[in-house]
């Protein structure tokens, strides 16, 4: 790893290696902390000091690979340059700074008042090398950087990226605010899919393109065939009516000729029924997505529960990874 460590080995009067003492800096002690029992074992079984040193070197390489990068002291210019950059940027834009001045979180508000954070992880060569930037975006965020750049340049690129994603977040916010989203439960800003409730045990999974949020998204219907098939037919027949000038949600309503259950009128429990096998709604983060096709039954199940149930029935038959069997409720 290209690192140097100073170590001192004190041998007893009888020069027995197994009773030797190892002295080192606190840095090295910290790295080898979890390996002390192995070191003692090696001291006991190594025939001579040279072979012990070879083993210590191997052990140290493993330990270094497994520990987080240790705090490398940074040159004074790093701190003076960073503090100057923060002064120019303005402390009101800083949400967090760690004690070593190596990780900084900046906050920004887009033109719609949404709050966003960008996390910068700076290396010791800043500003010659750019920091790593972590953002909650549905697309990749790459910064252009020159050695003479500063934090304000990153911040401006961040603001520009926020504006380029404005329409995407507008579309997603409208879906989140006006419909019942079954999954994901607490969507992040980077999430591009929403599973929207249509009615009892019927939902549509939409995958929105963040670059073209006003175009027709990928739609996948979940529910019993007799309910889902008419929706598929409507979507295919009305596809030509899609209008990029109106909102994504309004387009979906027009194409499917439906109104999505409203958050204002209905509770989630009105259409989000529990699984008929485990009697829970959420199972390992998933919601019931398999529904009995019989119109008089329509009971929903988690895929995992249903698969396990059908596997245990002698009447079920399996073809590759698809299993066919009777509904646990109505035996159809």
Coordinates of C-alpha atoms in Angstrom, one line a residue:
X1 CA 0.0 0.0 0.0
X2 CA 3.1 2.3 -0.1
X3 CA 2.9 3.1 3.6
X4 CA 5.8 3.2 6.1
X5 CA 5.4 2.1 9.7
X6 CA 8.0 2.1 12.5
X7 CA 8.1 -1.0 14.8
X8 CA 10.3 -2.1 17.6
X9 CA 10.6 -5.7 18.8
X10 CA 12.1 -6.3 22.3
X11 CA 13.5 -9.8 22.8
X12 CA 13.9 -11.2 26.4
X13 CA 17.2 -12.3 27.8
X14 CA 16.8 -15.8 26.5
X15 CA 16.0 -14.5 23.0
X16 CA 12.8 -16.6 22.9
X17 CA 10.7 -15.1 20.2
X18 CA 7.4 -16.2 21.8
X19 CA 8.1 -13.9 24.8
X20 CA 8.9 -10.9 22.6
X21 CA 7.2 -7.5 23.0
X22 CA 6.1 -5.4 20.0
X23 CA 6.1 -1.7 20.3
X24 CA 4.7 0.6 17.6
X25 CA 2.9 3.9 17.0
X26 CA -0.8 4.3 17.9
X27 CA -1.6 4.3 14.2
X28 CA -0.2 0.9 13.7
X29 CA -1.7 -0.4 16.9
X30 CA -5.1 0.8 15.7
X31 CA -4.8 -1.1 12.4
X32 CA -3.6 -4.3 14.0
X33 CA -6.1 -4.1 16.9
X34 CA -8.4 -6.9 15.6
X35 CA -5.4 -9.2 14.8
X36 CA -3.6 -9.4 18.2
X37 CA -4.5 -13.0 18.8
X38 CA -3.0 -13.9 15.3
X39 CA 0.1 -12.0 16.1
X40 CA 0.6 -13.8 19.4
X41 CA 0.1 -17.1 17.6
X42 CA 2.7 -16.2 14.9
X43 CA 5.2 -15.1 17.5
X44 CA 4.8 -18.5 19.2
X45 CA 5.2 -20.6 16.0
X46 CA 7.7 -18.6 13.8
X47 CA 11.2 -20.2 13.9
X48 CA 13.1 -16.8 13.7
X49 CA 12.6 -13.1 13.6
X50 CA 12.9 -12.8 9.8
X51 CA 10.1 -15.2 9.1
X52 CA 7.9 -13.4 11.7
X53 CA 8.6 -10.0 9.9
X54 CA 7.5 -11.6 6.6
X55 CA 4.3 -12.8 8.2
X56 CA 3.7 -9.5 9.9
X57 CA 4.0 -7.7 6.6
X58 CA 1.4 -10.0 5.0
X59 CA -0.9 -9.5 8.0
X60 CA -0.5 -5.8 7.8
X61 CA -1.4 -5.7 4.1
X62 CA -4.6 -7.6 4.9
X63 CA -5.4 -5.3 7.8
X64 CA -4.8 -2.2 5.7
X65 CA -7.1 -3.5 3.0
X66 CA -9.9 -4.1 5.6
X67 CA -9.6 -0.8 7.5
X68 CA -11.0 2.5 6.3
X69 CA -8.5 4.9 4.9
X70 CA -6.6 6.3 7.8
X71 CA -6.6 10.0 8.3
X72 CA -3.6 11.2 6.2
X73 CA -2.4 14.5 7.5
X74 CA -3.1 17.2 4.9
X75 CA -0.8 20.1 4.0
X76 CA -1.7 23.5 5.5
X77 CA -2.5 24.8 2.0
X78 CA -5.4 22.3 1.8
X79 CA -7.1 23.9 4.8
X80 CA -6.4 27.5 3.9
X81 CA -7.7 26.9 0.3
X82 CA -10.8 25.0 1.5
X83 CA -11.8 27.6 4.1
X84 CA -11.3 30.4 1.5
X85 CA -13.6 28.5 -0.9
X86 CA -16.2 28.0 1.8
X87 CA -16.0 31.7 2.6
X88 CA -16.6 32.7 -1.0
X89 CA -19.4 30.1 -1.4
X90 CA -21.1 31.3 1.8
X91 CA -21.5 29.3 5.0
X92 CA -25.3 29.5 4.7
X93 CA -25.0 26.9 1.9
X94 CA -23.1 24.4 4.1
X95 CA -25.3 21.8 5.8
X96 CA -22.5 19.7 7.4
X97 CA -18.7 19.6 7.8
X98 CA -16.9 16.8 9.5
X99 CA -14.2 17.5 12.1
X100 CA -11.3 16.6 9.7
X101 CA -12.6 19.0 7.0
X102 CA -12.7 16.0 4.5
X103 CA -16.5 15.6 4.0
X104 CA -18.8 18.6 3.3
X105 CA -22.5 18.6 2.6
X106 CA -23.9 21.6 0.7
X107 CA -27.6 22.4 0.5
X108 CA -29.6 23.9 -2.3
X109 CA -33.2 24.7 -3.1
X110 CA -34.5 24.3 -6.6
X111 CA -36.9 26.7 -8.3
X112 CA -39.9 24.8 -6.9
X113 CA -38.6 25.0 -3.3
X114 CA -37.4 21.4 -3.0
X115 CA -34.4 20.9 -0.7
X116 CA -31.4 19.0 -2.1
X117 CA -28.0 17.9 -0.7
X118 CA -24.7 17.2 -2.3
X119 CA -22.0 15.4 -0.4
X120 CA -18.4 16.2 -1.3
X121 CA -15.6 13.9 -0.2
X122 CA -12.3 15.8 -0.7
X123 CA -8.9 14.1 -1.0
X124 CA -5.6 15.6 0.1
X125 CA -4.7 16.9 -3.3
X126 CA -7.7 19.3 -3.4
X127 CA -8.0 21.7 -5.4
X128 CA -5.7 20.0 -7.9
X129 CA -8.0 17.0 -7.9
X130 CA -11.8 17.3 -7.7
X131 CA -13.8 15.9 -4.8
X132 CA -16.1 12.9 -5.1
X133 CA -19.7 14.1 -5.4
X134 CA -22.6 12.1 -4.1
X135 CA -26.2 13.2 -5.0
X136 CA -29.7 11.7 -4.9
X137 CA -30.3 12.0 -8.6
X138 CA -32.0 9.6 -11.1
X139 CA -29.2 10.2 -13.6
X140 CA -25.4 10.3 -13.3
X141 CA -23.9 13.6 -12.0
X142 CA -20.4 14.2 -13.4
X143 CA -18.6 17.5 -12.7
X144 CA -16.2 19.2 -15.0
X145 CA -13.1 20.3 -13.1
X146 CA -10.0 22.3 -13.6
X147 CA -7.3 22.8 -10.9
X148 CA -8.2 26.5 -10.7
X149 CA -11.9 25.6 -9.9
X150 CA -13.4 25.9 -6.5
X151 CA -16.5 24.8 -4.5
X152 CA -18.6 27.5 -6.1
X153 CA -18.1 25.9 -9.5
X154 CA -19.4 22.6 -8.2
X155 CA -22.3 24.3 -6.5
X156 CA -23.3 26.1 -9.8
X157 CA -23.1 22.8 -11.7
X158 CA -25.2 21.2 -9.0
X159 CA -27.8 24.0 -9.4
X160 CA -27.9 23.6 -13.2
X161 CA -28.4 19.8 -12.8
X162 CA -31.3 20.5 -10.4
X163 CA -33.0 22.6 -13.0
X164 CA -32.5 20.0 -15.7
X165 CA -34.4 17.5 -13.5
X166 CA -37.2 19.9 -12.5
X167 CA -39.8 18.5 -14.8
X168 CA -39.0 14.9 -13.7
X169 CA -39.5 15.8 -10.0
X170 CA -42.6 17.8 -10.8
X171 CA -44.1 14.7 -12.4
X172 CA -43.1 12.4 -9.6
X173 CA -44.3 14.9 -6.9
X174 CA -47.7 15.1 -8.6
X175 CA -48.0 11.3 -8.6
X176 CA -46.9 11.2 -4.9
X177 CA -49.3 13.9 -3.9
X178 CA -52.4 13.0 -5.7
X179 CA -52.4 9.2 -5.9
X180 CA -51.8 6.3 -3.6
X181 CA -48.3 5.0 -4.3
X182 CA -47.9 1.4 -3.0
X183 CA -44.2 1.2 -3.8
X184 CA -41.6 2.5 -3.0
X185 CA -42.9 3.5 0.4
X186 CA -40.7 6.5 0.9
X187 CA -39.3 7.2 -2.5
X188 CA -36.0 8.9 -2.8
X189 CA -35.3 11.7 -5.4
X190 CA -33.4 9.1 -7.5
X191 CA -36.4 6.6 -7.7
X192 CA -37.8 6.5 -11.2
X193 CA -40.6 3.9 -10.6
X194 CA -44.0 4.2 -8.9
X195 CA -46.5 1.5 -8.3
X196 CA -49.8 3.4 -8.3
X197 CA -53.1 1.9 -6.9
X198 CA -56.0 1.8 -9.5
X199 CA -58.5 -0.1 -7.4
X200 CA -58.9 -3.1 -5.2
X201 CA -55.8 -5.3 -5.8
X202 CA -55.2 -3.6 -9.1
X203 CA -52.2 -1.3 -9.7
X204 CA -49.9 0.0 -12.4
X205 CA -46.1 0.2 -12.2
X206 CA -44.8 3.2 -14.1
X207 CA -41.1 3.7 -15.0
X208 CA -40.4 7.3 -15.9
X209 CA -37.5 8.4 -18.0
X210 CA -35.9 11.3 -16.0
X211 CA -34.5 12.8 -19.3
X212 CA -37.9 12.8 -20.9
X213 CA -40.5 12.8 -18.1
X214 CA -43.3 14.0 -20.3
X215 CA -43.1 11.0 -22.7
X216 CA -45.2 7.8 -22.3
X217 CA -43.5 5.8 -19.4
X218 CA -43.1 2.1 -19.3
X219 CA -46.3 0.7 -17.8
X220 CA -46.8 -2.7 -16.2
X221 CA -50.2 -3.7 -14.8
X222 CA -50.6 -5.9 -11.7
X223 CA -53.8 -7.6 -10.8
X224 CA -56.3 -10.2 -11.9
X225 CA -56.5 -10.8 -15.7
X226 CA -60.1 -9.8 -16.1
X227 CA -59.4 -6.4 -14.6
X228 CA -55.9 -5.8 -16.1
X229 CA -56.7 -6.9 -19.7
X230 CA -59.2 -4.1 -20.4
X231 CA -56.6 -1.5 -19.1
X232 CA -53.9 -2.9 -21.3
X233 CA -56.3 -2.7 -24.3
X234 CA -57.2 0.9 -23.5
X235 CA -53.5 1.9 -23.1
X236 CA -52.7 0.3 -26.5
X237 CA -55.7 1.9 -28.3
X238 CA -55.2 5.4 -26.8
X239 CA -51.4 5.6 -27.0
X240 CA -51.7 8.1 -29.9
X241 CA -53.6 10.5 -27.6
X242 CA -50.5 11.0 -25.3
X243 CA -49.8 14.8 -25.1
X244 CA -46.4 15.9 -23.9
X245 CA -47.8 19.3 -23.1
X246 CA -49.9 18.1 -20.2
X247 CA -48.8 16.3 -17.0
X248 CA -47.8 12.7 -16.9
X249 CA -50.6 11.9 -14.4
X250 CA -53.3 13.6 -16.5
X251 CA -52.1 11.7 -19.6
X252 CA -52.3 8.4 -17.7
X253 CA -55.9 9.2 -16.6
X254 CA -56.9 10.1 -20.2
X255 CA -55.4 7.1 -21.8
X256 CA -56.7 4.6 -19.3
X257 CA -60.0 6.4 -19.0
X258 CA -59.9 6.2 -15.2
X259 CA -59.5 8.2 -12.0
X260 CA -56.9 7.1 -9.6
X261 CA -58.0 6.6 -6.0
X262 CA -57.4 10.0 -4.4
X263 CA -55.4 10.5 -1.2
X264 CA -58.0 13.1 -0.1
X265 CA -61.0 10.7 -0.3
X266 CA -59.7 7.2 0.3
X267 CA -57.5 5.6 2.9
X268 CA -54.7 3.3 1.8
X269 CA -56.5 0.4 3.6
X270 CA -59.5 0.9 1.3
X271 CA -57.7 -0.9 -1.6
X272 CA -54.5 -2.2 -0.1
X273 CA -55.5 -5.6 1.1
X274 CA -53.3 -8.0 3.1
X275 CA -51.9 -11.2 1.7
X276 CA -54.3 -14.1 2.0
X277 CA -51.6 -16.5 3.3
X278 CA -49.4 -14.5 5.8
X279 CA -52.1 -11.9 6.6
X280 CA -49.6 -9.1 6.3
X281 CA -49.4 -6.3 3.8
X282 CA -45.6 -5.9 3.7
X283 CA -43.3 -8.9 3.5
X284 CA -39.5 -8.1 3.2
X285 CA -40.4 -4.8 1.6
X286 CA -42.8 -6.3 -1.0
X287 CA -46.6 -5.9 -1.2
X288 CA -49.1 -8.5 -2.5
X289 CA -48.8 -8.5 -6.3
X290 CA -50.4 -11.9 -7.3
X291 CA -54.2 -11.9 -7.5
X292 CA -56.7 -14.8 -8.0
X293 CA -58.1 -14.4 -11.5
X294 CA -61.6 -15.5 -10.5
X295 CA -63.8 -12.3 -10.4
X296 CA -65.7 -13.6 -7.4
X297 CA -62.5 -14.1 -5.4
X298 CA -59.8 -11.6 -6.4
X299 CA -57.7 -12.4 -3.2
X300 CA -54.2 -10.9 -3.3
X301 CA -51.0 -12.8 -2.3
X302 CA -47.3 -12.1 -2.0
X303 CA -45.5 -14.0 -4.8
X304 CA -43.2 -15.7 -2.2
X305 CA -46.1 -16.8 0.0
X306 CA -48.1 -18.2 -3.0
X307 CA -45.0 -20.0 -4.4
X308 CA -44.3 -21.7 -1.1
X309 CA -48.0 -22.6 -0.6
X310 CA -48.4 -24.1 -4.1
X311 CA -45.1 -26.0 -3.8
X312 CA -46.5 -27.8 -0.8
X313 CA -49.7 -29.0 -2.6
X314 CA -49.6 -32.4 -4.4
X315 CA -52.1 -31.1 -7.0
X316 CA -49.7 -28.3 -8.2
X317 CA -47.6 -28.7 -11.3
X318 CA -44.4 -26.9 -12.2
X319 CA -43.0 -26.0 -15.6
X320 CA -39.4 -24.6 -15.4
X321 CA -39.8 -21.7 -12.8
X322 CA -43.6 -21.3 -13.2
X323 CA -45.9 -23.1 -10.9
X324 CA -49.6 -23.8 -11.5
X325 CA -52.1 -24.6 -8.8
X326 CA -55.3 -23.9 -7.1
X327 CA -56.1 -20.6 -5.2
X328 CA -55.8 -21.1 -1.5
X329 CA -59.1 -19.3 -1.0
X330 CA -61.6 -20.4 -3.7
X331 CA -59.8 -23.5 -5.0
X332 CA -60.1 -22.3 -8.6

